[in-house]
PDB file of C-alpha atoms and ligand atoms in Angstrom:
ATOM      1  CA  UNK V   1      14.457  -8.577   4.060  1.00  0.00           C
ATOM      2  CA  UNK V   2      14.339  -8.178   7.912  1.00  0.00           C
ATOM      3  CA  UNK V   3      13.900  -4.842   9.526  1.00  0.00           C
ATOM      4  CA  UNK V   4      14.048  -6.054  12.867  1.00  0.00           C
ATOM      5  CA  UNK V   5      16.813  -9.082  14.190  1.00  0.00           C
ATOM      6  CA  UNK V   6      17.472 -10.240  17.427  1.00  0.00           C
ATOM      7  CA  UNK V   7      20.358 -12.048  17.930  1.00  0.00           C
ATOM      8  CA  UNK V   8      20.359 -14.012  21.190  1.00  0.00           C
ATOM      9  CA  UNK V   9      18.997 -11.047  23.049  1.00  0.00           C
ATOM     10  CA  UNK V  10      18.890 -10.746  26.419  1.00  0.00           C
ATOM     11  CA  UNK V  11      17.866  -8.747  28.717  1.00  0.00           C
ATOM     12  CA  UNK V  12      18.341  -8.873  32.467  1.00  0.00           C
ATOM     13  CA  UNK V  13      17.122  -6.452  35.232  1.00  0.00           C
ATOM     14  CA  UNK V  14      19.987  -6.595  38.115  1.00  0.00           C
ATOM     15  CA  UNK V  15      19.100 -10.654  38.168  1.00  0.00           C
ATOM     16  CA  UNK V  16      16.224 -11.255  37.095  1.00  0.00           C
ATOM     17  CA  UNK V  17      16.605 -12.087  33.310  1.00  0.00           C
ATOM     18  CA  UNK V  18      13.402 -10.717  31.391  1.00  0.00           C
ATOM     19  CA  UNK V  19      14.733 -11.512  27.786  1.00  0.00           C
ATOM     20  CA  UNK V  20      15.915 -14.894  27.366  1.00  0.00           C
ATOM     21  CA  UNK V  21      18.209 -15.521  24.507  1.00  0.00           C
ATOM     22  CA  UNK V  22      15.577 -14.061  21.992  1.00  0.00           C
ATOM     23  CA  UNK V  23      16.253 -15.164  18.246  1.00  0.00           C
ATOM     24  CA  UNK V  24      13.837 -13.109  16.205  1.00  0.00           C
ATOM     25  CA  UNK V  25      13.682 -11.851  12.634  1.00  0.00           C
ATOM     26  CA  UNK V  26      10.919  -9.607  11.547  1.00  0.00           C
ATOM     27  CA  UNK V  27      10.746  -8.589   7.514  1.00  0.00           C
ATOM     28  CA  UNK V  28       9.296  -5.430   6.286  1.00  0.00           C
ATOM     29  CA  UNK V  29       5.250  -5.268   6.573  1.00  0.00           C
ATOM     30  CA  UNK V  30       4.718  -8.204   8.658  1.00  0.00           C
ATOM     31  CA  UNK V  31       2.214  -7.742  11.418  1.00  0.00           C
ATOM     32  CA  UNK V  32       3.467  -9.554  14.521  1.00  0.00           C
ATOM     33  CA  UNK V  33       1.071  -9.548  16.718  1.00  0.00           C
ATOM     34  CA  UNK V  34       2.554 -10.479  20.899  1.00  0.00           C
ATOM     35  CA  UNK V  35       0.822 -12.603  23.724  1.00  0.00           C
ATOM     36  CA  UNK V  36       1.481 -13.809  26.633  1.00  0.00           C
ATOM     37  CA  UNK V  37       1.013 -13.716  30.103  1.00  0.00           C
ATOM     38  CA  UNK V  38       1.618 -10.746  32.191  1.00  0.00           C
ATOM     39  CA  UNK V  39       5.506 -10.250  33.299  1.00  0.00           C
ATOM     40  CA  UNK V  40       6.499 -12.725  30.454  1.00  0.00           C
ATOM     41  CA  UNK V  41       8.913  -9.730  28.479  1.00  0.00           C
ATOM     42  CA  UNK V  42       6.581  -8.633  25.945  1.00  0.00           C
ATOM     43  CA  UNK V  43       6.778  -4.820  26.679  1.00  0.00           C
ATOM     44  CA  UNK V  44      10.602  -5.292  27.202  1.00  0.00           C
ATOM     45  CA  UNK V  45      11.315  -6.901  23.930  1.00  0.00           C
ATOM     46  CA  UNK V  46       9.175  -3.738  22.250  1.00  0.00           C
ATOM     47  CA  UNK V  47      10.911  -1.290  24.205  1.00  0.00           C
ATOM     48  CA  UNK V  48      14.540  -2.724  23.201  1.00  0.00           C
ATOM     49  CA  UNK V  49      13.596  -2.365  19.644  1.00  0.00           C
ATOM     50  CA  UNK V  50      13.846   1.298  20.074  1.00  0.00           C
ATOM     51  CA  UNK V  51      15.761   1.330  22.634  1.00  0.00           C
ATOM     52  CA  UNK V  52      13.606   2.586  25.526  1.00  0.00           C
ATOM     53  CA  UNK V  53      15.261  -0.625  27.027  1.00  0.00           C
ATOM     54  CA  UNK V  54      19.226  -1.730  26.737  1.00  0.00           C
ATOM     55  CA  UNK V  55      19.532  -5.058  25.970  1.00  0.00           C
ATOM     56  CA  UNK V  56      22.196  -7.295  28.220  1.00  0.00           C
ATOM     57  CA  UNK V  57      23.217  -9.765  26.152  1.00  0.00           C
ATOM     58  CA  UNK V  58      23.552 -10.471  22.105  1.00  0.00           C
ATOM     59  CA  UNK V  59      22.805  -7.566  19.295  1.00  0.00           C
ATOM     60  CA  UNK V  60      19.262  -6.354  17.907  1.00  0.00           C
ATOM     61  CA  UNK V  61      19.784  -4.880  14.724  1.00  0.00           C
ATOM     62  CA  UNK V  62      16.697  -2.594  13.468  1.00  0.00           C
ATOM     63  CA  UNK V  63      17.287  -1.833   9.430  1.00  0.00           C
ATOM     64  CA  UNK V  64      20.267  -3.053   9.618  1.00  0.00           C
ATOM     65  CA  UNK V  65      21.319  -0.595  12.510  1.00  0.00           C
ATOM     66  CA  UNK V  66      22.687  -1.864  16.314  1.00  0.00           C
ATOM     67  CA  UNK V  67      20.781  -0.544  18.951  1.00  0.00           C
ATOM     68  CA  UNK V  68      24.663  -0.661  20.680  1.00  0.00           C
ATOM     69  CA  UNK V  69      26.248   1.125  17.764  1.00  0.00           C
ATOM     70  CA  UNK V  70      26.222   4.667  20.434  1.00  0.00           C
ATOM     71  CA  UNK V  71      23.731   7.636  21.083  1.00  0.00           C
ATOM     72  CA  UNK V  72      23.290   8.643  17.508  1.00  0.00           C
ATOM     73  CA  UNK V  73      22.511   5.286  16.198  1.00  0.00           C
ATOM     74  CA  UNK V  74      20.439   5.050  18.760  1.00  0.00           C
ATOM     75  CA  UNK V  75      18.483   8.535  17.524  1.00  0.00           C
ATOM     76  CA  UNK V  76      18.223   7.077  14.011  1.00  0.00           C
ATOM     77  CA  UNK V  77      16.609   3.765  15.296  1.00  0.00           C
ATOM     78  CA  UNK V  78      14.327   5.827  17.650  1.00  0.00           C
ATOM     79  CA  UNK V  79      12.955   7.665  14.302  1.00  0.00           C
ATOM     80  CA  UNK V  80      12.563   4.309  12.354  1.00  0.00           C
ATOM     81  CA  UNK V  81      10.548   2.647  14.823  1.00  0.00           C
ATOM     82  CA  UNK V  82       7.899   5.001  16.522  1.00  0.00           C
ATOM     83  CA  UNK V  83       5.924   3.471  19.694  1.00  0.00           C
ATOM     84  CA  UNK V  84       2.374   4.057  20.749  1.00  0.00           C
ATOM     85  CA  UNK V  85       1.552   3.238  24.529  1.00  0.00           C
ATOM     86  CA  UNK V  86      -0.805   1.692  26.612  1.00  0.00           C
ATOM     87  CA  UNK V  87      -1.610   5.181  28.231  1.00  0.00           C
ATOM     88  CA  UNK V  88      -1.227   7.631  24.856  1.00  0.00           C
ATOM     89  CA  UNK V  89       1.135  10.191  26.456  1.00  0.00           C
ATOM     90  CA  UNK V  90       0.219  13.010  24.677  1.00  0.00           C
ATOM     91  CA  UNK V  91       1.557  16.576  25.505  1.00  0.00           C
ATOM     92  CA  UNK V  92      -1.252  17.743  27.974  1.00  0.00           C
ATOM     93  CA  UNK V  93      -0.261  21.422  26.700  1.00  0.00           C
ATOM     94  CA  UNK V  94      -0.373  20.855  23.274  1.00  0.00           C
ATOM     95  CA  UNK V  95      -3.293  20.734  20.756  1.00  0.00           C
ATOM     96  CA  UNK V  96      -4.037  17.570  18.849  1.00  0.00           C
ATOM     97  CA  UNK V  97      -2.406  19.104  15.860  1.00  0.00           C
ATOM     98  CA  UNK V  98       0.963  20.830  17.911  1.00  0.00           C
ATOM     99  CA  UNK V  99       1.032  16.999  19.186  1.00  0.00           C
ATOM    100  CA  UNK V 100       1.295  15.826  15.700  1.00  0.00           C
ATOM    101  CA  UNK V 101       3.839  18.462  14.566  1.00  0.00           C
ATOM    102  CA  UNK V 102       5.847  18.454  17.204  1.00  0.00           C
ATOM    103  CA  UNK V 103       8.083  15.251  16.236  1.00  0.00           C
ATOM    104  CA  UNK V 104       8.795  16.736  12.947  1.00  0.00           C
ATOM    105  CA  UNK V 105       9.569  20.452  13.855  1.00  0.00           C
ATOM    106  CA  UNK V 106      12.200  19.069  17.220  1.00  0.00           C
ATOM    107  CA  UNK V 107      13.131  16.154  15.601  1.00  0.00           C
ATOM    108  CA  UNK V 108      13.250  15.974  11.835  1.00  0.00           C
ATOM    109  CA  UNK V 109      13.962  19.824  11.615  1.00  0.00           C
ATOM    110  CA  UNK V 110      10.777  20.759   9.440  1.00  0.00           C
ATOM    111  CA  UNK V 111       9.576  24.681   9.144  1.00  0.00           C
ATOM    112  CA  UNK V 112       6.456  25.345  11.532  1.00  0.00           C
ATOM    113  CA  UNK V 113       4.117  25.225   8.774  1.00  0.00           C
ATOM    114  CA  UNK V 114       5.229  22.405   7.006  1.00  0.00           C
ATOM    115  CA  UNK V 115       5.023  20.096  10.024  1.00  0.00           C
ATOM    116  CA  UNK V 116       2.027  21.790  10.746  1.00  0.00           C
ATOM    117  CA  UNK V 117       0.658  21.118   7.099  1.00  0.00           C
ATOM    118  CA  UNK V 118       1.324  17.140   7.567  1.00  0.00           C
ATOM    119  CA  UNK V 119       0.161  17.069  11.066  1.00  0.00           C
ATOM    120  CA  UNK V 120      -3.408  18.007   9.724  1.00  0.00           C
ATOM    121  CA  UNK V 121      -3.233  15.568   6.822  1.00  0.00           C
ATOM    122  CA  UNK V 122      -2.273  12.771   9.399  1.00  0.00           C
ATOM    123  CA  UNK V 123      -4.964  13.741  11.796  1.00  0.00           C
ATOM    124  CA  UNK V 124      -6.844  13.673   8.640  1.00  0.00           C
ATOM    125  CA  UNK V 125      -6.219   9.863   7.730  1.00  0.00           C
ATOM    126  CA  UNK V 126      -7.175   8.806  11.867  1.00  0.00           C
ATOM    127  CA  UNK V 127     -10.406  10.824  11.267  1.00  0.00           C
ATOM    128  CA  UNK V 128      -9.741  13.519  13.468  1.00  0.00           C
ATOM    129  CA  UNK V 129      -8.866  16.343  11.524  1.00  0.00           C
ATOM    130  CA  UNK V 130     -11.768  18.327  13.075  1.00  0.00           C
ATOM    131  CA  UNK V 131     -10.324  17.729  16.226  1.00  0.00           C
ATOM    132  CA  UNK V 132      -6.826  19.529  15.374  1.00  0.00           C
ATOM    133  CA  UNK V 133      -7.392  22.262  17.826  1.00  0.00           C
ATOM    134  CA  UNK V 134      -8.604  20.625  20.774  1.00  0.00           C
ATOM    135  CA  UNK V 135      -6.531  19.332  24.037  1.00  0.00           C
ATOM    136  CA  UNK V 136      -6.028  15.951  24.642  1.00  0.00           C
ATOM    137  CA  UNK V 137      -8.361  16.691  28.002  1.00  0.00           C
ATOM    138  CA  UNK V 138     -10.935  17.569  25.544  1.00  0.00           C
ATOM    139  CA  UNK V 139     -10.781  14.109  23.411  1.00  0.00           C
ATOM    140  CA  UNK V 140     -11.934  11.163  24.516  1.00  0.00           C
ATOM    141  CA  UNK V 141      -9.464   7.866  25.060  1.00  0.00           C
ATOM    142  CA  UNK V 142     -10.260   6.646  21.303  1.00  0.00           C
ATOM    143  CA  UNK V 143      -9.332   9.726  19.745  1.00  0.00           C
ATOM    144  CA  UNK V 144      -6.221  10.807  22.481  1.00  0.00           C
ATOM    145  CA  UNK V 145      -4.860   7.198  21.104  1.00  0.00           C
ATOM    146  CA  UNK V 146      -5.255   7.752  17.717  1.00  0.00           C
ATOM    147  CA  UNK V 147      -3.995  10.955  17.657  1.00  0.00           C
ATOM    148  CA  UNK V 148      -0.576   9.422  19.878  1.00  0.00           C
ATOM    149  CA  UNK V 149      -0.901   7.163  16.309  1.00  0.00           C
ATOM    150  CA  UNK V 150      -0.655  10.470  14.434  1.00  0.00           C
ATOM    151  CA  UNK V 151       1.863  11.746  16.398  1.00  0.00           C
ATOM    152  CA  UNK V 152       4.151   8.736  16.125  1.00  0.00           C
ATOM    153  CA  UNK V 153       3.581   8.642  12.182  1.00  0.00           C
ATOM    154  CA  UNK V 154       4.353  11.903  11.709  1.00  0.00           C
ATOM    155  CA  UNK V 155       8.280  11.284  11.874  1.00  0.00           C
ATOM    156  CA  UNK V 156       8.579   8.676   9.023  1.00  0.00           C
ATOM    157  CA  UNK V 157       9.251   5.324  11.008  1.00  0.00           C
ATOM    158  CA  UNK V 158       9.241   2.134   9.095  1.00  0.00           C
ATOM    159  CA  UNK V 159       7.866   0.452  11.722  1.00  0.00           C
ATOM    160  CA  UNK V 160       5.267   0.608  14.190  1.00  0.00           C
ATOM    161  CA  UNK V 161       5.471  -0.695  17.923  1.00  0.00           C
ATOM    162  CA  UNK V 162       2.329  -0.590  19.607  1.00  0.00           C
ATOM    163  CA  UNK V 163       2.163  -1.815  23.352  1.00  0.00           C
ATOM    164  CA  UNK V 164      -1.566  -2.786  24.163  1.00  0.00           C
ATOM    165  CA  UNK V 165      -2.883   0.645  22.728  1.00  0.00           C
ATOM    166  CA  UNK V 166      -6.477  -1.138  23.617  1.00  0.00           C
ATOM    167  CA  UNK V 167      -6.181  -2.153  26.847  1.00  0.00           C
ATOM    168  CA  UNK V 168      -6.912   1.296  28.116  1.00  0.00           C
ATOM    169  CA  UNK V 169     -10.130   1.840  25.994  1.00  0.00           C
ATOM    170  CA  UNK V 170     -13.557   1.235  27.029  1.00  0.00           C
ATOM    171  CA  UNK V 171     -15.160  -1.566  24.711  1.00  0.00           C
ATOM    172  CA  UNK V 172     -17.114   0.912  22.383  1.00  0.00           C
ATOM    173  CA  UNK V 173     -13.982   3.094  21.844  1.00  0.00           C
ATOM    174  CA  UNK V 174     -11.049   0.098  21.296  1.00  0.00           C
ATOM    175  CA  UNK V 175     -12.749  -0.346  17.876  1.00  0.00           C
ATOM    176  CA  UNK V 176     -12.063   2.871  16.122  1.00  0.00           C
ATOM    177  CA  UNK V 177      -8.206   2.248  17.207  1.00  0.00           C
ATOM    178  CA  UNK V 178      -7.978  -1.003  16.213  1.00  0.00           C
ATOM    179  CA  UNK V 179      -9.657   0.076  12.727  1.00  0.00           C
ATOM    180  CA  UNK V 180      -6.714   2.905  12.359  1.00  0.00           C
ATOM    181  CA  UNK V 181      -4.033   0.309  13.115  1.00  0.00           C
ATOM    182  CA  UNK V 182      -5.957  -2.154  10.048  1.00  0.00           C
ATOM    183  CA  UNK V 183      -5.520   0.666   7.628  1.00  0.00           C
ATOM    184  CA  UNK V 184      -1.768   0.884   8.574  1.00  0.00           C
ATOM    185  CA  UNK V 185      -1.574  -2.606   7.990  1.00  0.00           C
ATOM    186  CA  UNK V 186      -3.176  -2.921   4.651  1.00  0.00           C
ATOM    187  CA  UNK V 187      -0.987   0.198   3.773  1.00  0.00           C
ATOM    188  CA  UNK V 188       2.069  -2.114   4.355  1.00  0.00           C
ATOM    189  CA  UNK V 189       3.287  -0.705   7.732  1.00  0.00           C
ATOM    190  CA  UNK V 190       5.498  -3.142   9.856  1.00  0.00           C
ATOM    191  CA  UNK V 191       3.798  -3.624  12.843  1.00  0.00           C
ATOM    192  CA  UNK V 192       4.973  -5.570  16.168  1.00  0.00           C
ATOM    193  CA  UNK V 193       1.377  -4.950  18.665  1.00  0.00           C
ATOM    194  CA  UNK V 194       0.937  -6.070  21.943  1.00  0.00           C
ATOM    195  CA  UNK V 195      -2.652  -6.975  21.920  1.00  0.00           C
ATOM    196  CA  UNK V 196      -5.055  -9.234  23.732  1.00  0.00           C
ATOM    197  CA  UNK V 197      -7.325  -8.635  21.178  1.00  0.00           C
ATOM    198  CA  UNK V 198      -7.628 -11.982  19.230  1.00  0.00           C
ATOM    199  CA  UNK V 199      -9.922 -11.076  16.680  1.00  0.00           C
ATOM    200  CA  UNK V 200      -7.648  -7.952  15.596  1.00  0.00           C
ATOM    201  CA  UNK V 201      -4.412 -11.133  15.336  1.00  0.00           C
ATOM    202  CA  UNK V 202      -6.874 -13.184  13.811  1.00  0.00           C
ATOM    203  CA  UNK V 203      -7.543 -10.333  10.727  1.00  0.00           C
ATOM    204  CA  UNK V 204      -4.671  -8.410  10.445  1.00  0.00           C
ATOM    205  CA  UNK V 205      -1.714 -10.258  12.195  1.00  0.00           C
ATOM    206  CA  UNK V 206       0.331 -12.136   9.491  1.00  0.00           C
ATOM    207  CA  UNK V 207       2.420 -13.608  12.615  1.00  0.00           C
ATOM    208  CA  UNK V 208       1.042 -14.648  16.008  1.00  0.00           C
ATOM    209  CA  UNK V 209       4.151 -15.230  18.704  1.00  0.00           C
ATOM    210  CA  UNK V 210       3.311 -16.287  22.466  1.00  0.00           C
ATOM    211  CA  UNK V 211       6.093 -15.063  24.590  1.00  0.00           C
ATOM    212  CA  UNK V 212       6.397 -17.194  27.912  1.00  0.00           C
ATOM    213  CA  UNK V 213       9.309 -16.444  30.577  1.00  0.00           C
ATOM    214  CA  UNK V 214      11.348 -13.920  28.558  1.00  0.00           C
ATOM    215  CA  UNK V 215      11.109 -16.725  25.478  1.00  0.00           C
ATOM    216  CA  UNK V 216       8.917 -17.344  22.128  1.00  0.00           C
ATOM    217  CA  UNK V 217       7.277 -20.113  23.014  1.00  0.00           C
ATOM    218  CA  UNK V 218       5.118 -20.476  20.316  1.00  0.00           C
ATOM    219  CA  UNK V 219       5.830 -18.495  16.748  1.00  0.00           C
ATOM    220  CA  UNK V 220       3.560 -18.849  13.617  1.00  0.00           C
ATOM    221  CA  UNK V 221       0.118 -17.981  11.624  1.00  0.00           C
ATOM    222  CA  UNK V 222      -2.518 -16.922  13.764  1.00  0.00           C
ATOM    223  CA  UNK V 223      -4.880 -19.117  12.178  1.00  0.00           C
ATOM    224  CA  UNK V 224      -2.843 -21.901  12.667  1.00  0.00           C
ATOM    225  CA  UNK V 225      -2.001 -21.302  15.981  1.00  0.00           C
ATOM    226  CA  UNK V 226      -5.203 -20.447  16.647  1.00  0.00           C
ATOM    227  CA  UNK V 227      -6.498 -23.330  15.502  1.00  0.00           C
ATOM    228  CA  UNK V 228      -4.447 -25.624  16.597  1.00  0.00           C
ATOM    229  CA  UNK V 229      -3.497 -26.798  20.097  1.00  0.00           C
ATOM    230  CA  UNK V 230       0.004 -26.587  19.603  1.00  0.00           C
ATOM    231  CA  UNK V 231       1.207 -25.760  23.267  1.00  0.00           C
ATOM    232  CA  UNK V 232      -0.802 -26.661  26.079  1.00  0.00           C
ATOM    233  CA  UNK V 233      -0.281 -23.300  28.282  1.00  0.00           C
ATOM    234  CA  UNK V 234      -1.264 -21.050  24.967  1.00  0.00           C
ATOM    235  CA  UNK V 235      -4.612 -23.186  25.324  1.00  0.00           C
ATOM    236  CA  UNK V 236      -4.599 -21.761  28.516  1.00  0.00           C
ATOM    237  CA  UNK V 237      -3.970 -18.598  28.056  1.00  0.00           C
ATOM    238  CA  UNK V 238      -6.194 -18.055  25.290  1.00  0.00           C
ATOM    239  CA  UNK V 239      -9.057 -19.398  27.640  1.00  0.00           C
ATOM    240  CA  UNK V 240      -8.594 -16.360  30.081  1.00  0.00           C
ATOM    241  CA  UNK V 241      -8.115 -14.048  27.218  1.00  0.00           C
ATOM    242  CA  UNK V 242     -11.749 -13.613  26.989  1.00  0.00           C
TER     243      UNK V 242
HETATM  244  P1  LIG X   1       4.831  -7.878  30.049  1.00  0.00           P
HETATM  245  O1  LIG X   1       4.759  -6.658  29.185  1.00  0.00           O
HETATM  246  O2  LIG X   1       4.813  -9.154  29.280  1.00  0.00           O
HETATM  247  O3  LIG X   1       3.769  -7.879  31.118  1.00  0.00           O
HETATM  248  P2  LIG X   1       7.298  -6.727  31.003  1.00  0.00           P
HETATM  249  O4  LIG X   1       8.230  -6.730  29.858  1.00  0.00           O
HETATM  250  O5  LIG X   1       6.649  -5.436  31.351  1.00  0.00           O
HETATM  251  O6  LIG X   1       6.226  -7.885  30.808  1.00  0.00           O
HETATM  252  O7  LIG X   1       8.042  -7.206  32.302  1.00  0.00           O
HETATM  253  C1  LIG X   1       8.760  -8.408  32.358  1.00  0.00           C
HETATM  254  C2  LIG X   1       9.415  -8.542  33.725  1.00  0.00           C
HETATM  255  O8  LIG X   1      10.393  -7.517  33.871  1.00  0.00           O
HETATM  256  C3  LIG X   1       8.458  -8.355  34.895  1.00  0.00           C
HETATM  257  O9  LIG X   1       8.847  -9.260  35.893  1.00  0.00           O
HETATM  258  C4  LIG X   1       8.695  -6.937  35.323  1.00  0.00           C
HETATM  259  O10 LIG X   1       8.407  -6.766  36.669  1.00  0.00           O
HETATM  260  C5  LIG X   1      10.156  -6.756  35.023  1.00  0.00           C
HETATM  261  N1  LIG X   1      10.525  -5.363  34.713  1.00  0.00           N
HETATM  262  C6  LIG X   1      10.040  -4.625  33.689  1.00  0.00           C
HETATM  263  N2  LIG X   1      10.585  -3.406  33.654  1.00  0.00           N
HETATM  264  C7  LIG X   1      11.439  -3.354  34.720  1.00  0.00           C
HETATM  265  C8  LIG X   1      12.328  -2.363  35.238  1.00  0.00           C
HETATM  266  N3  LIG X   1      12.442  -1.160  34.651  1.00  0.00           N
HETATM  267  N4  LIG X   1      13.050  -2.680  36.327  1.00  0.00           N
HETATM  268  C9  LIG X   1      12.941  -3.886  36.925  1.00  0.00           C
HETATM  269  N5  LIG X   1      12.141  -4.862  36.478  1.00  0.00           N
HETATM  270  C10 LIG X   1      11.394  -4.617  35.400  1.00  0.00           C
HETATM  271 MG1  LIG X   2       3.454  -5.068  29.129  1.00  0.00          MG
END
């Protein structure tokens, strides 16, 4: 069953079109991993999923729900797919583990110490629950990310978006990220990444799409792809890639 459908999306900024008639169906636990060049729509079509983004043109349906059905739809969709950034975004203010709880106290409605409770067992399962009570300013880039992993588990979502959580991450730190977002994925998480890390598509993507222009140019098994030389400017691409 697909959890996430685009249906002729588009997605235009003013003129420039960004999202060009995107047909897409993603089915629960997939791993889609997303490359492509740089301005080519791959944050765009992650942020429409959850509607960080409006799209312009045709419908994106995530579990079934519109992203145009109006605000509250919009809230539920927001819950079900839970993002993790480039630059974590963590509440400066706020330990690790107030970080963690704070989706489920604002947003789901839990008591203090329940959300509290889970926000320790989810720092727990990145390896950082002896971290719970420091600052982001006091963790390093791996373990800010994986707790902004934490943090975006803690509310339930059925599906992960994660817009190159690596790229920020000195080489000796990407790793222990990358291993948090295998586990998810042998736990059966759907997961659409941004990544330029071919190794990660290569062992835990179960889908490798190469966006081009605001279009999949390219949609299929990594190792096929990978392998291949299907399209001439993925050759290309991959070539710079490293
Ligand atoms: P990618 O993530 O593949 O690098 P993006 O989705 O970020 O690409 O951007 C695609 C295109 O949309 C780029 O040309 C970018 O400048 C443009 N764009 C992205 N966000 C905005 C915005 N908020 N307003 C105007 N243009 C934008
Ligand atoms: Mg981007």
């Amino acid at each position: 069953m697909s959890i996430i459908e685009f249906k002729n999306v588009s997605k235009h900024f003013g003129a420039l079109k960004v999202l060009d008639e995107v047909d897409l169906n993603i089915d629960q636990g997939e791993v889609v991993v997303l490359i492509g060049p740089s301005g080519s729509g791959k944050s765009t079509l992650l942020r429409c999923i959850n509607g960080l983004e409006m799209i312009t043109g045709g419908d994106l349906l995530v579990d079934d729900i519109s992203v145009l059905a109006g605000y509250a739809k919009l809230r539920e969709i927001r819950q079900e797919a839970g993002m993790v950034f480039q630059q974590f975004n963590l509440f400066p203010q706020l330990t690790a583990l107030d970080n963690v709880a704070f989706g489920p106290k604002h947003v789901r409605g839990q008591s203090t110490q329940e959300a509290r409770a889970q926000a320790l067992a989810l720092l727990d399962k990145v390896g950082l629950k002896d971290r719970a009570d420091h600052f982001p300013n006091e963790l390093s880039g791996g373990q800010q990310q994986r707790v902004a992993i934490a943090r975006a588990l803690a509310v339930k979502p059925k599906v992960m978006l994660f817009d190159e959580p690596t790229s920020a991450l000195d080489p000796e730190l990407k790793q222990e990220v990358l291993n948090v977002m295998r586990n998810l994925a042998e736990e059966g998480m759907t997961m659409v990444v941004v990544t330029h890390e071919m190794s990660f598509a290569k062992q835990v993507g179960s889908r490798l799409i190469f966006m081009e222009n605001g279009k999949i140019a390219v949609d299929g098994h990594p190792h096929e792809i990978l392998a291949g030389d299907s399209n001439p400017r993925l050759k290309d691409f991959l070539r710079h890639v490293h």
